[in-house]
């Protein structure tokens, strides 16, 4: 059995605790640290005061293309890229710090942010987003109007691309607040509710729909 560095272990426990606080699922922690399942589950209970949720992470690439998740994911990914490129953070730490900044930015200026209100982009989804980029399923496309980079399917043509901020769908923002308040907090029902919302896409060009269940 390999001897594990105590300092390295302490670092991993710190990282895992930060991730749990931000809402990470156990599968994320297992992928990001070398701590055992039992230790992570114990740590989860200590930090959150409840057992970790079970089950697969059934997140599809297409979720990131619906208009509001697309804006939030693009914001998060831009922050992440900055953190990864311009700070000494490694990838896991950059994810944590970028997600904290995303939370700050996404609620800035909003008057009615309830204490229980869930962010549009959960930590686990943010983590999935990075994996989708790493595996070449997603790219950042530049909006022709605002020149911002937005999450898009890999290999989608960039010519004529207009982002969801410059060209929001007609129903944008009309149902979200009320929906968020009435939506139950369980992650399963939440993702089911938001995923089939086939809002008109504020993007040019069609794409082949890809839905990927990622076993972790
Ligand atoms: Zn734009």
XYZ file of C-alpha atoms and ligand atoms in Angstrom:
217
model
C 0.000 0.000 0.000
C 1.426 3.338 -1.050
C 2.217 5.790 1.723
C 0.094 8.863 1.328
C 1.416 12.315 2.067
C -0.392 13.855 5.012
C -0.090 17.329 3.519
C -1.554 16.139 0.225
C -4.419 14.465 2.060
C -5.132 17.609 4.074
C -5.187 19.579 0.846
C -7.643 17.148 -0.713
C -9.921 17.238 2.328
C -9.901 21.050 2.127
C -10.746 20.945 -1.560
C -13.498 18.368 -1.041
C -15.020 20.408 1.822
C -15.089 23.517 -0.339
C -16.729 21.574 -3.150
C -19.333 20.058 -0.825
C -20.211 23.492 0.493
C -20.738 24.679 -3.058
C -23.067 21.752 -3.761
C -20.843 19.082 -5.333
C -22.183 15.547 -5.652
C -20.109 12.641 -4.384
C -19.174 11.507 -7.892
C -17.506 14.874 -8.470
C -15.476 14.521 -5.280
C -14.399 11.029 -6.233
C -13.162 12.275 -9.582
C -11.354 15.286 -8.140
C -9.642 13.681 -5.140
C -8.051 10.373 -4.258
C -9.997 10.109 -0.983
C -11.996 6.923 -0.464
C -15.741 6.795 -0.968
C -16.302 6.184 2.752
C -14.215 9.153 3.828
C -15.901 11.418 1.300
C -19.346 10.276 2.418
C -18.384 10.972 6.045
C -16.981 14.362 5.146
C -20.169 15.122 3.209
C -22.296 14.336 6.253
C -20.070 16.463 8.471
C -20.213 19.459 6.166
C -23.834 19.223 5.031
C -25.417 17.459 7.961
C -27.165 14.961 5.682
C -26.348 11.966 3.507
C -25.094 12.598 -0.011
C -27.683 12.153 -2.772
C -27.344 8.963 -4.799
C -27.726 8.190 -8.468
C -26.183 9.039 -11.801
C -25.430 12.506 -13.027
C -27.873 12.566 -15.947
C -26.771 15.804 -17.450
C -26.990 16.362 -21.155
C -24.943 18.660 -23.325
C -28.167 20.179 -24.634
C -29.059 21.629 -21.233
C -26.229 24.113 -21.715
C -27.821 25.315 -24.950
C -31.165 26.503 -23.570
C -31.059 30.259 -23.333
C -30.731 30.987 -19.615
C -28.403 28.089 -18.746
C -26.355 29.112 -21.786
C -25.843 32.632 -20.463
C -24.927 31.378 -16.988
C -22.616 28.653 -18.285
C -20.887 31.100 -20.593
C -20.322 33.499 -17.700
C -18.950 30.719 -15.523
C -16.728 29.317 -18.252
C -15.229 32.711 -19.033
C -14.352 33.205 -15.366
C -12.919 29.695 -15.212
C -10.734 30.271 -18.252
C -9.389 33.439 -16.674
C -8.654 31.683 -13.369
C -6.969 28.771 -15.097
C -4.832 30.992 -17.304
C -3.914 33.881 -15.007
C -3.704 32.455 -11.489
C -1.527 29.728 -9.986
C -4.654 27.627 -9.261
C -4.675 24.068 -10.555
C -7.780 22.955 -12.442
C -9.767 21.804 -9.392
C -9.012 24.956 -7.433
C -9.766 27.115 -10.474
C -13.157 25.405 -10.694
C -13.926 26.194 -7.032
C -12.775 29.804 -7.233
C -14.486 30.420 -10.568
C -17.721 28.951 -9.248
C -17.598 31.227 -6.185
C -17.133 34.225 -8.437
C -19.950 33.018 -10.678
C -22.306 32.819 -7.652
C -21.337 36.338 -6.664
C -21.790 37.725 -10.165
C -24.990 35.890 -11.010
C -26.794 37.258 -7.959
C -25.273 40.752 -8.117
C -27.830 43.513 -8.535
C -30.801 41.237 -7.971
C -33.091 42.439 -5.251
C -35.041 39.284 -4.624
C -32.564 36.516 -4.105
C -34.169 34.192 -1.603
C -31.888 32.289 0.779
C -33.056 28.966 -0.676
C -32.920 30.032 -4.282
C -30.766 27.649 -6.286
C -28.310 29.050 -8.812
C -29.143 28.354 -12.461
C -25.826 26.581 -12.892
C -25.220 24.125 -10.063
C -21.676 23.250 -9.027
C -22.019 19.750 -10.385
C -23.223 21.089 -13.724
C -20.326 23.535 -13.793
C -18.018 20.570 -13.297
C -19.790 18.663 -16.087
C -19.393 21.680 -18.339
C -15.603 21.554 -17.916
C -15.621 17.844 -18.693
C -17.649 18.442 -21.839
C -15.123 21.061 -22.934
C -12.227 18.721 -22.112
C -13.773 15.940 -24.155
C -14.308 18.204 -27.148
C -18.112 18.266 -27.092
C -18.378 22.002 -26.572
C -16.688 25.136 -27.828
C -16.906 28.862 -27.173
C -18.421 30.706 -30.118
C -18.032 34.437 -30.516
C -21.206 36.468 -30.804
C -21.157 38.677 -33.886
C -22.803 41.572 -32.069
C -21.324 41.761 -28.562
C -18.130 39.769 -29.338
C -18.604 37.751 -26.159
C -17.722 34.048 -26.047
C -20.699 31.714 -25.547
C -20.962 27.987 -24.946
C -21.921 26.147 -28.129
C -21.779 22.645 -29.565
C -18.342 21.793 -30.895
C -18.004 22.318 -34.647
C -21.072 24.537 -34.885
C -20.401 27.164 -37.510
C -19.439 30.448 -35.863
C -20.371 32.642 -38.798
C -23.547 34.568 -38.035
C -23.690 33.394 -34.414
C -25.766 35.705 -32.202
C -25.834 35.015 -28.464
C -28.846 34.592 -26.183
C -28.260 38.010 -24.606
C -28.228 39.894 -27.903
C -31.174 37.913 -29.241
C -33.179 36.531 -26.324
C -36.110 34.238 -27.066
C -39.521 35.978 -26.956
C -40.534 34.401 -23.652
C -37.226 35.140 -21.943
C -37.509 36.061 -18.288
C -41.287 35.859 -18.131
C -41.680 32.606 -16.302
C -38.380 32.044 -14.582
C -38.973 33.800 -11.270
C -42.339 32.228 -10.662
C -41.073 28.850 -11.845
C -38.052 29.024 -9.577
C -40.242 29.687 -6.582
C -42.660 26.859 -7.277
C -40.061 24.324 -8.396
C -39.334 21.659 -5.816
C -35.722 21.576 -4.727
C -34.940 17.966 -5.573
C -32.259 17.878 -8.274
C -34.016 15.146 -10.256
C -37.262 17.028 -10.695
C -35.384 20.246 -11.274
C -33.327 18.966 -14.147
C -36.378 17.270 -15.614
C -38.281 20.506 -15.505
C -35.636 22.648 -17.069
C -34.381 20.240 -19.669
C -37.397 19.794 -21.934
C -37.974 23.528 -21.988
C -37.350 23.828 -25.689
C -37.171 27.563 -25.825
C -36.453 28.997 -29.220
C -32.707 28.992 -29.461
C -31.082 32.345 -29.852
C -28.406 30.968 -32.052
C -27.780 30.663 -35.710
C -27.513 27.398 -37.580
C -28.838 24.021 -36.593
C -26.997 21.307 -34.795
C -27.280 17.622 -34.323
C -28.813 17.022 -30.938
C -26.519 15.128 -28.636
C -27.542 13.856 -25.273
C -24.899 12.206 -23.194
C -25.320 10.426 -19.925
C -21.978 10.469 -18.237
C -21.347 7.664 -15.825
C -18.803 8.808 -13.301
Zn -24.060 38.822 -28.049
